[in-house]
Coordinates of C-alpha atoms and ligand atoms in Angstrom, one line a residue:
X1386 CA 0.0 0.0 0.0
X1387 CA 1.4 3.7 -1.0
X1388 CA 1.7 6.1 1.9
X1389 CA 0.0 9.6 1.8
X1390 CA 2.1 12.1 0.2
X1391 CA 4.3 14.1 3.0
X1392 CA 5.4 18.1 3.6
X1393 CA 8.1 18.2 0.9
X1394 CA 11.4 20.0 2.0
X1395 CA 13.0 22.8 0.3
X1396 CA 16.3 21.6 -2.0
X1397 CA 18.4 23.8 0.6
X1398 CA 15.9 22.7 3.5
X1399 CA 17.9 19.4 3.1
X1400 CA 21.2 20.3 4.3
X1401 CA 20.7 22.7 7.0
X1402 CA 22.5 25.3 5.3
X1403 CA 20.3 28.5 6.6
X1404 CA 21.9 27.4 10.6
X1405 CA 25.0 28.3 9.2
X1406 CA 24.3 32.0 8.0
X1407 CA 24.2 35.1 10.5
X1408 CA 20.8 36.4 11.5
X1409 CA 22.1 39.9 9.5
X1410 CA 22.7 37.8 6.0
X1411 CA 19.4 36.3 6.0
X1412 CA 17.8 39.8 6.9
X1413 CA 19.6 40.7 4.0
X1414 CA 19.0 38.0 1.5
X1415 CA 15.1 38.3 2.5
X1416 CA 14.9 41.6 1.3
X1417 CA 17.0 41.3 -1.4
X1418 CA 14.1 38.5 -2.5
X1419 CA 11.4 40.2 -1.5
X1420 CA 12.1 43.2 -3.7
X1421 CA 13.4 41.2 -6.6
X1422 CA 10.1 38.9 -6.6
X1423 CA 8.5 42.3 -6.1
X1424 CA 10.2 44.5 -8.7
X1425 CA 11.7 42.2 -11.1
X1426 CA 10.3 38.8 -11.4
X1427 CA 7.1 40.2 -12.8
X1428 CA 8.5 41.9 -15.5
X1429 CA 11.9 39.5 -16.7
X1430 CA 10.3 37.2 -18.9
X1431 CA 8.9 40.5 -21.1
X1432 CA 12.3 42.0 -20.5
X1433 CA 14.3 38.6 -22.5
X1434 CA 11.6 38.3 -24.9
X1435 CA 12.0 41.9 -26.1
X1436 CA 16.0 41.4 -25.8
X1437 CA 15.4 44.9 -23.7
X1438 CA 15.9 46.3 -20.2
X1439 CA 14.7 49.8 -18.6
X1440 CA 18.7 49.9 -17.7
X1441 CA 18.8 53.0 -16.3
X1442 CA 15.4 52.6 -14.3
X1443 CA 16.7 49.2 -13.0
X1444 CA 20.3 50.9 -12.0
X1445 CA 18.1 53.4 -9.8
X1446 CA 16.0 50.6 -8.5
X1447 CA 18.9 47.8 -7.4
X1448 CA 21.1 51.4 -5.9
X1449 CA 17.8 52.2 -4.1
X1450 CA 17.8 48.5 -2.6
X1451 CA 21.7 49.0 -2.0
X1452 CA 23.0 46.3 -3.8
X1453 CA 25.5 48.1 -5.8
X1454 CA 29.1 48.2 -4.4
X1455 CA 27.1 47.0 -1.6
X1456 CA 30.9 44.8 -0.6
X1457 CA 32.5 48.4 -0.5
X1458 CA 33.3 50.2 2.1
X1459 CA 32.7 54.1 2.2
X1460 CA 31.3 56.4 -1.0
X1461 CA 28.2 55.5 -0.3
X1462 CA 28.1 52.0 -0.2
X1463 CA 26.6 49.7 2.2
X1464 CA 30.2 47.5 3.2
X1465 CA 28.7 44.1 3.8
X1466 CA 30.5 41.2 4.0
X1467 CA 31.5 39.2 1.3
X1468 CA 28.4 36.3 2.1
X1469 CA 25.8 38.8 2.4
X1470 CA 26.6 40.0 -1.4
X1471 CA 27.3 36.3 -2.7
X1472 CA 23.5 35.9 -1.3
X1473 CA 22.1 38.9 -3.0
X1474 CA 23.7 38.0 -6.3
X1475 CA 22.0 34.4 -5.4
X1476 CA 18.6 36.3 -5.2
X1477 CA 18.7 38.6 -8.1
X1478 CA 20.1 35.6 -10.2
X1479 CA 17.5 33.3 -9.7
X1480 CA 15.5 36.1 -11.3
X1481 CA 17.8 36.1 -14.3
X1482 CA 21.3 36.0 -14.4
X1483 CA 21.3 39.3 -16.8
X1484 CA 20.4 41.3 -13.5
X1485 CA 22.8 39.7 -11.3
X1486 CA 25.2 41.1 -14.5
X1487 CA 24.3 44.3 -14.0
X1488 CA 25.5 44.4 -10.4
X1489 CA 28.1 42.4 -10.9
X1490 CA 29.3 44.5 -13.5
X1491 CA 28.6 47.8 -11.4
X1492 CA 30.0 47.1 -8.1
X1493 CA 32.4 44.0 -8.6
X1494 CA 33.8 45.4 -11.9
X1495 CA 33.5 49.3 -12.5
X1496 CA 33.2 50.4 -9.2
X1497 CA 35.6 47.9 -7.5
X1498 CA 38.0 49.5 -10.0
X1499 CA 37.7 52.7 -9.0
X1500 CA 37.6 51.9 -5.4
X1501 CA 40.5 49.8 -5.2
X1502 CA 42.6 51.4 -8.1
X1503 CA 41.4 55.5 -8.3
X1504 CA 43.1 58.5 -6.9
X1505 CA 40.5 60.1 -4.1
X1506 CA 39.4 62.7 -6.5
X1507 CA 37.6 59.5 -9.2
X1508 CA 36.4 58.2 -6.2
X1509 CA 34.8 60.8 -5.1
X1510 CA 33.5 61.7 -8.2
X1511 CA 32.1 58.6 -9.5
X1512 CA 31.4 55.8 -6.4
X1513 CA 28.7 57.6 -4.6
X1514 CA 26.6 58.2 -8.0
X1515 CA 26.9 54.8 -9.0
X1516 CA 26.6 52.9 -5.4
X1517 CA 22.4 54.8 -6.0
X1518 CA 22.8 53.6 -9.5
X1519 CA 22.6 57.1 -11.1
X1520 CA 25.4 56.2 -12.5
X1521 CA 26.0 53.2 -14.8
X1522 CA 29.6 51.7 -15.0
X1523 CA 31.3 49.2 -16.9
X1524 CA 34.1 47.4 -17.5
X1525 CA 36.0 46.9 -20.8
X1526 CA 38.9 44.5 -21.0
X1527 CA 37.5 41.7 -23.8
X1528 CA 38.7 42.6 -27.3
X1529 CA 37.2 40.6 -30.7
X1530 CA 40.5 39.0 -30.6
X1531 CA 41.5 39.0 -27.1
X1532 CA 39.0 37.0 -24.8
X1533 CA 40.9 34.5 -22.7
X1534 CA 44.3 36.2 -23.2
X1535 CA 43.5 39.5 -22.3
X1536 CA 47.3 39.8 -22.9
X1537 CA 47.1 39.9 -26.6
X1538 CA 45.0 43.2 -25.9
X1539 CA 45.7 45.8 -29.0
X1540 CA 43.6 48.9 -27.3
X1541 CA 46.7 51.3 -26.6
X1542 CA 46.8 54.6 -24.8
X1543 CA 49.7 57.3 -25.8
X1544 CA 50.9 60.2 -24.3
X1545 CA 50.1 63.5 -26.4
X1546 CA 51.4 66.0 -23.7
X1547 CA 49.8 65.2 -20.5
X1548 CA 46.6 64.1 -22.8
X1549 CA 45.8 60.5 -23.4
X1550 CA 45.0 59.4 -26.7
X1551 CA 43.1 56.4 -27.2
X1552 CA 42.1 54.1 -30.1
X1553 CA 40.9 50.3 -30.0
X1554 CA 37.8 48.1 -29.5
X1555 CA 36.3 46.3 -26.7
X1556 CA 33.5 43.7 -27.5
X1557 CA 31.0 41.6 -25.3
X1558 CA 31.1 44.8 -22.7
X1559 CA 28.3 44.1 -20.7
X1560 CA 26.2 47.8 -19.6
X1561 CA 28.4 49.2 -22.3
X1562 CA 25.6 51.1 -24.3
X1563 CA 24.3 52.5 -20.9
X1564 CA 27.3 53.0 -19.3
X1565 CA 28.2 56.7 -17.8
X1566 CA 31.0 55.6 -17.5
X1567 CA 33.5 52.9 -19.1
X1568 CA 37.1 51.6 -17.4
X1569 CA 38.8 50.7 -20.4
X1570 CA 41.8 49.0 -20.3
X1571 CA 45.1 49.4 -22.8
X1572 CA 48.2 48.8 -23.6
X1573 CA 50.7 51.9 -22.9
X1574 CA 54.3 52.0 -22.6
X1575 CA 53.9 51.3 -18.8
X1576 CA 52.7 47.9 -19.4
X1577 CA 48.6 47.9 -18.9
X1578 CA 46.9 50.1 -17.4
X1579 CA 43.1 51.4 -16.6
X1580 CA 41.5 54.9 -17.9
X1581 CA 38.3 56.4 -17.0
X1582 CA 35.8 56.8 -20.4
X1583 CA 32.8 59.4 -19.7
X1584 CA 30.2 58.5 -22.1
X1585 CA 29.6 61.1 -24.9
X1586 CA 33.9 62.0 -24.9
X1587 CA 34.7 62.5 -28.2
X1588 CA 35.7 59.6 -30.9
X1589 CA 34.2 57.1 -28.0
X1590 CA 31.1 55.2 -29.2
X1591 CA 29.2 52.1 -27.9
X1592 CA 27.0 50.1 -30.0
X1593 CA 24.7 47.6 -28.7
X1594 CA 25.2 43.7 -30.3
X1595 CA 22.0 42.4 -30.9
X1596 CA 20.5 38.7 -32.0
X1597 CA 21.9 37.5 -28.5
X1598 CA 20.4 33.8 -28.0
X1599 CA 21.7 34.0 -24.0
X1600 CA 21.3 37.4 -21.1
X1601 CA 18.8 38.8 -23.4
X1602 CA 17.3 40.6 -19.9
X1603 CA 21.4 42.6 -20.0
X1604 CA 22.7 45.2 -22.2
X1605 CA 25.8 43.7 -24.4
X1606 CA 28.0 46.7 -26.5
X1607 CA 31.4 47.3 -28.2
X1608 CA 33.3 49.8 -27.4
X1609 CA 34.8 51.5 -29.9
X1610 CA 37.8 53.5 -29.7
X1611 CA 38.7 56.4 -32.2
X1612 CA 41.3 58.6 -31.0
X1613 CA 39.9 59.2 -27.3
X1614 CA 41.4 62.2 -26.3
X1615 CA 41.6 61.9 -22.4
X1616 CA 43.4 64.0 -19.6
X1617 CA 46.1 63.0 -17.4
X1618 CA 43.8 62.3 -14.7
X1619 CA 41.3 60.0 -16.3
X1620 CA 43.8 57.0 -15.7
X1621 CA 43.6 54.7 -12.5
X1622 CA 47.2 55.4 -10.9
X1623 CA 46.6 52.2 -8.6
X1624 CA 46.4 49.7 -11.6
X1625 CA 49.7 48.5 -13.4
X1626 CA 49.6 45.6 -15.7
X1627 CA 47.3 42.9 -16.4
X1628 CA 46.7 42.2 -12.6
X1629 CA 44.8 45.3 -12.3
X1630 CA 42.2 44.0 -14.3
X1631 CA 42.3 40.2 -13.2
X1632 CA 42.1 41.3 -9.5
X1633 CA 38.5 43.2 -10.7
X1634 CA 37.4 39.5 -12.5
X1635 CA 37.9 37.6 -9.3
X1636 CA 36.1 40.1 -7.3
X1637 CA 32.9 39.3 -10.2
X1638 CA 33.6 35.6 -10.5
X1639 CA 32.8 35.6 -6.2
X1640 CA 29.6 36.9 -6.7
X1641 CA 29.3 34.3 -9.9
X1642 CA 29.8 31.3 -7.1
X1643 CA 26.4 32.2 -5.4
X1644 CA 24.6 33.9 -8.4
X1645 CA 24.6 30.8 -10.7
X1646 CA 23.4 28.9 -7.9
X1647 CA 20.1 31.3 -7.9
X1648 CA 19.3 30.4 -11.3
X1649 CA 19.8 26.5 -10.2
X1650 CA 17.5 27.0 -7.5
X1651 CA 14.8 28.5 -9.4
X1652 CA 14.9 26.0 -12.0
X1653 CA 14.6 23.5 -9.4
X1654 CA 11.8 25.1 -7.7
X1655 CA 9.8 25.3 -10.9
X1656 CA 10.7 21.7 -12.0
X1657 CA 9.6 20.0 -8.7
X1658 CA 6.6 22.5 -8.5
X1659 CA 5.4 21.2 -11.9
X1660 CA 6.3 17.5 -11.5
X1661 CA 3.8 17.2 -8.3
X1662 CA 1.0 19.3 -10.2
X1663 CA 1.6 17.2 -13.6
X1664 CA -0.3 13.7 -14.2
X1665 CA 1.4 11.5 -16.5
X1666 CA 0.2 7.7 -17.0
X1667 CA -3.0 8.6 -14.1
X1668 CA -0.4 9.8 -11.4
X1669 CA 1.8 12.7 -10.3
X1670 CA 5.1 13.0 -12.5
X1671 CA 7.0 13.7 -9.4
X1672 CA 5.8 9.7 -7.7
X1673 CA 8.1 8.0 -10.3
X1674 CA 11.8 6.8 -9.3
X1675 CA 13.3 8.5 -12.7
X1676 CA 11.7 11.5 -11.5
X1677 CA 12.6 11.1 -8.0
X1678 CA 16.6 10.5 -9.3
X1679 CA 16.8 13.8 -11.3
X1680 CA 15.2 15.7 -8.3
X1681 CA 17.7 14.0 -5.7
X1682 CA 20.7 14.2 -7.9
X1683 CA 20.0 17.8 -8.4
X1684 CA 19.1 19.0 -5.3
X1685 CA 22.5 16.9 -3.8
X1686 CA 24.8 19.0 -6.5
X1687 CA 22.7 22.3 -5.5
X1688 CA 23.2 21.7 -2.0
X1689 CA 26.8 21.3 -2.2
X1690 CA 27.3 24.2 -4.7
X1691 CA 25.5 26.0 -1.7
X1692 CA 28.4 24.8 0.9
X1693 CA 31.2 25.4 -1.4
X1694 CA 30.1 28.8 -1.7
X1695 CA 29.6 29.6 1.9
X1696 CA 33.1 28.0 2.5
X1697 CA 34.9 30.7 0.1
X1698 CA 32.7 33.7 1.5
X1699 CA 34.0 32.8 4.3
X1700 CA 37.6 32.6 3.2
X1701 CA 36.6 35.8 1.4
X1702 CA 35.9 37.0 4.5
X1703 CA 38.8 36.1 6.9
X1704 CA 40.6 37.5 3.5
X1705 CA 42.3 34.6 2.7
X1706 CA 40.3 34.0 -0.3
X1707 CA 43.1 32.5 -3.2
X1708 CA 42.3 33.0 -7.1
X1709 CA 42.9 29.3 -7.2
X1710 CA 39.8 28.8 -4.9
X1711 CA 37.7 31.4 -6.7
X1712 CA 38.1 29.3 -10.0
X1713 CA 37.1 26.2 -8.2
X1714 CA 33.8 27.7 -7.2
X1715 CA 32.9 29.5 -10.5
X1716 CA 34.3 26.1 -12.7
X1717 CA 31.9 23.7 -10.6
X1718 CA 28.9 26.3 -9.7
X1719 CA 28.2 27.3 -13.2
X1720 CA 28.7 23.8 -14.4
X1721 CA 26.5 22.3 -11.9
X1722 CA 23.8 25.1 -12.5
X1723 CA 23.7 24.7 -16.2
X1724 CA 23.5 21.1 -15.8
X1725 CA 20.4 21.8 -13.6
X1726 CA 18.6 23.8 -15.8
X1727 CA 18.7 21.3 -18.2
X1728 CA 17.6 18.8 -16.6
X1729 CA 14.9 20.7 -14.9
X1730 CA 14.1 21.9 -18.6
X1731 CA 13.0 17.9 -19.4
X1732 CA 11.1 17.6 -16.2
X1733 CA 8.3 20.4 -17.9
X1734 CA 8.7 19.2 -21.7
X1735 CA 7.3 20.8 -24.1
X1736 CA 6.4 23.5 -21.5
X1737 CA 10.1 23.6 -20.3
X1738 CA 11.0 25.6 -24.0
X1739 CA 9.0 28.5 -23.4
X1740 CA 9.3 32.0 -21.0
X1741 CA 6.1 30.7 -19.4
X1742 CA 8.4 28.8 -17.3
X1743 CA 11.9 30.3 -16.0
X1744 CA 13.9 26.9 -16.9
X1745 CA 15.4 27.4 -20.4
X1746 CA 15.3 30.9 -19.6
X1747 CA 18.1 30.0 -17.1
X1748 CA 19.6 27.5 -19.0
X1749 CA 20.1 29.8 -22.0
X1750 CA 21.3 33.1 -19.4
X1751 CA 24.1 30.3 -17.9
X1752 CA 25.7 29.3 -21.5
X1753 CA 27.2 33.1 -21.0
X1754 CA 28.0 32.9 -17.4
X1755 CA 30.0 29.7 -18.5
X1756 CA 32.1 31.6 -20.8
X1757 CA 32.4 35.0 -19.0
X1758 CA 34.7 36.2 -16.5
X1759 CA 37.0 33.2 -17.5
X1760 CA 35.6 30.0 -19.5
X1761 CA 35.3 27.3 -17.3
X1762 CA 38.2 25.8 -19.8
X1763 CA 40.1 28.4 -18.2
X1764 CA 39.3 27.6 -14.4
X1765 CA 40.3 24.2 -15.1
X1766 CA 43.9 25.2 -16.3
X1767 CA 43.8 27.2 -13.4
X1768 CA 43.0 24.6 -11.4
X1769 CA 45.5 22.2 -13.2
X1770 CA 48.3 24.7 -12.8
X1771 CA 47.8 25.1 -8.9
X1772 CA 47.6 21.0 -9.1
X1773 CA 50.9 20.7 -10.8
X1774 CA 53.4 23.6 -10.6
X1775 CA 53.0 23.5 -14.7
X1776 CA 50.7 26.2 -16.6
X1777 CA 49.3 25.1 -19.5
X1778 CA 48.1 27.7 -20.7
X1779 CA 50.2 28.4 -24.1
Ligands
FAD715 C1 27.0 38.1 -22.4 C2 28.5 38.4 -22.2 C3 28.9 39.5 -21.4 C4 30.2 39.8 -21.3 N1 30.6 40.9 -20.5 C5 31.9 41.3 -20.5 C6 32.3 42.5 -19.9 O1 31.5 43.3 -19.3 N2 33.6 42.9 -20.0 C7 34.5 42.2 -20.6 O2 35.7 42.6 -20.7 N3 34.2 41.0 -21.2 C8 32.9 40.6 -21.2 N4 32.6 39.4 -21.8 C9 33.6 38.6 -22.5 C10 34.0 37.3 -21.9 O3 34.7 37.6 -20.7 C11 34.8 36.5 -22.9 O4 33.8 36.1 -23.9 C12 35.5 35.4 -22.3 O5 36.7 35.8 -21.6 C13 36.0 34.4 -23.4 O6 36.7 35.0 -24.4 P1 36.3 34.7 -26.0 O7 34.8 34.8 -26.1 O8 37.1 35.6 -26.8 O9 36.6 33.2 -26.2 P2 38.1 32.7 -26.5 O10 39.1 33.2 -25.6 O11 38.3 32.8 -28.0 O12 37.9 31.1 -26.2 C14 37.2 30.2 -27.2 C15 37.3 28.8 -26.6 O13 38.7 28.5 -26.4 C16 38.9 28.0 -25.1 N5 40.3 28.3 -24.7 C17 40.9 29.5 -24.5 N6 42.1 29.3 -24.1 C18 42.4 28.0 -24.1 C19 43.5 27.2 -23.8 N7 44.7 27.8 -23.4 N8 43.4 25.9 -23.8 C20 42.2 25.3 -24.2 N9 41.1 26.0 -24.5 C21 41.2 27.3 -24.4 C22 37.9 28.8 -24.3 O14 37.7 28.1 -23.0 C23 36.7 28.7 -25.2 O15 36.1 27.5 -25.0 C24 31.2 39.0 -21.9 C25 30.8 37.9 -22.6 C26 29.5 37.6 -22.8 C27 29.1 36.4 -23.6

């Protein structure tokens, strides 16, 4: 005889993991979820359809809630800890991962920039605008043929008197056609170094790139270059060489660890929600083993995603935090979460393939999270190298 159906637990219910969070980062998170279910779910699945985001409304509405810069201390910005932001990023991604983008891109990318790498005059100038998202900020290091190897970078800066000139392009710049403005980074005679783009400068232009398949809810532009005439002080005198840059990109990839996780959790949310309401051969989709397996493999991989995570905010936190460790969390988070939302995408056939549902929604956002901020090819060599003593790299 069958026995009555029980309360089902929550995928993270399993594990415990909430115990293991401070009463101030679930006060956090909660609001962070309340407002996004609030003010964004409502409107996302219009937003990717459309390939089109109110940007600038958005910016004003995630500075209002204080998530942007909301890890950085002074200017305006809230100085969490490193957890409390990984679980924000986890909230606004299981809305879309093209949000979480935004804020990632704004605080973890333009504004971490600025803060760690300005003089006191940029910082002044720009962190305060952008922590209430009046300002937009992004980040241009990606080049058509520099993705990986940001060190075969062309964009150059040269001295003209105490004037920069500037001429390249940046491509895949995420907030680029929004941006106030853009840290660009190029090749001078002083090795790499950062410069501070206002939009509307002369020769500077940002075109959107359309037909995206993947973070249609996100702004995607070039940047292009054409003798950018810039003075002295628009460079960041804190950055030199490529580790100015790569220190930015591990900042991002830490929110990356929890945000992908989000979009994991939503797509497991929707699949079990749908396999308990769905008959299939006169009984529930989600009282059959093969069902039952996905769910528990799933939820297992989600759950330890969840720890992982939690581990390095921690380590983030004690600021012992290693690159190394950063690429272990972003290579086996986003792999795990796209995996997920695959999956989850069978569980709801033919329903699973439309923006009824959030699943392929996800699924599509994470092909893009795999590839940015270091592909997870890249995190393994990373990986491999720390392993071995040997990089592999060229
Ligand atoms: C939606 C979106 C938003 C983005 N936003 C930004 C942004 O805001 N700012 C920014 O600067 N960039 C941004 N990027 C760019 C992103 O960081 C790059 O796409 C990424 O670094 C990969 O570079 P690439 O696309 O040129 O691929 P490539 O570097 O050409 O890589 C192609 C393939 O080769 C593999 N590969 C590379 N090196 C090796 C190796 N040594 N051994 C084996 N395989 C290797 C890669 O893993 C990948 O599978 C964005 C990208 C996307 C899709």
């Amino acid at each position: 005889m069958k026995s009555s159906p029980s309360t089902p637990t929550h995928p993270l219910a399993l594990l415990a993991i909430d115990g293991l969070l401070t009463d101030e980062e679930r006060e956090i998170r909660a609001t962070v979820r309340a407002a996004a279910d609030r003010e964004l779910r409502p409107h996302v699945a219009g937003w990717f359809e459309k390939g089109e985001v109110p940007a600038r409304e958005l910016a004003r509405t995630l500075g209002g809630l204080g998530v942007l810069g909301m890890h950085l201390e002074g200017y305006g910005c809230a100085g969490t800890n490193a957890v409390a932001y990984g679980l924000a990023c986890m909230e606004l991604e299981a809305v879309d991962s093209g949000l979480r983008s935004l804020v990632s891109v704004q605080g973890s990318l333009a504004m971490y920039a600025i803060w760690k790498h300005g003089s006191e005059e940029q910082k002044r100038h720009w962190l305060p605008k952008m922590a209430a998202g009046e300002y937009i900020g992004c980040f241009g290091l990606t080049e058509p043929d520099a993705g990986s190897d940001p060190g075969a970078m062309r964009t150059n800066a040269k001295r003209d008197g105490s004037d920069w000139v500037l001429n390249g392009t940046k491509m895949w710049i995420t907030n680029g056609s929004v941006a106030d403005v853009a840290v660009v980074w190029a090749r001078t005679e002083d090795g790499v170094r950062g410069f501070l783009v206002p939009a509307g400068t002369p020769g500077f232009s940002a075109p959107e790139i359309k037909m995206k398949l993947s973070l249609r809810a996100s702004v995607t532009a070039e940047l292009v270059l054409e003798n950018v005439r810039l003075p002295a002080d628009a460079m960041l005198p804190g950055a030199r060489g490529l580790s100015g840059p790569l220190g930015c990109l591990n900042e991002a990839r830490f929110g990356i660890v929890f945000g992908a996780l989000g979009a994991a959790r939503d797509c497991l949310e929707s699949a079990i929600s749908y396999a308990r309401d769905r008959t299939v051969f006169a009984r529930s989709l989600a009282s059959y083993q093969l069902t039952q397996q996905k769910l528990a493999d799933m939820s297992v991989e989600l759950g330890k995603g969840m720890l992982l995570a939690l581990h390095l905010g921690r380590l983030k936190d004690a600021g012992e935090l290693t690159p190394e460790q950063v690429s272990v969390g972003k290579l086996n988070n986003v792999r795990e979460a796209i995996a997920i939302a695959r999956e989850c995408r069978t569980i709801l056939g033919a329903n699973g393939i439309t923006l009824e549902y959030p699943v392929l929604r996800h699924a599509n956002n994470l092909e893009s999270v795999l590839t940015y901020e270091g592909t997870s090819e890249v995190h393994s060599l990373v990986i491999g190298k720390a392993l071995t003593g040997e990089q592999a790299f060229r």
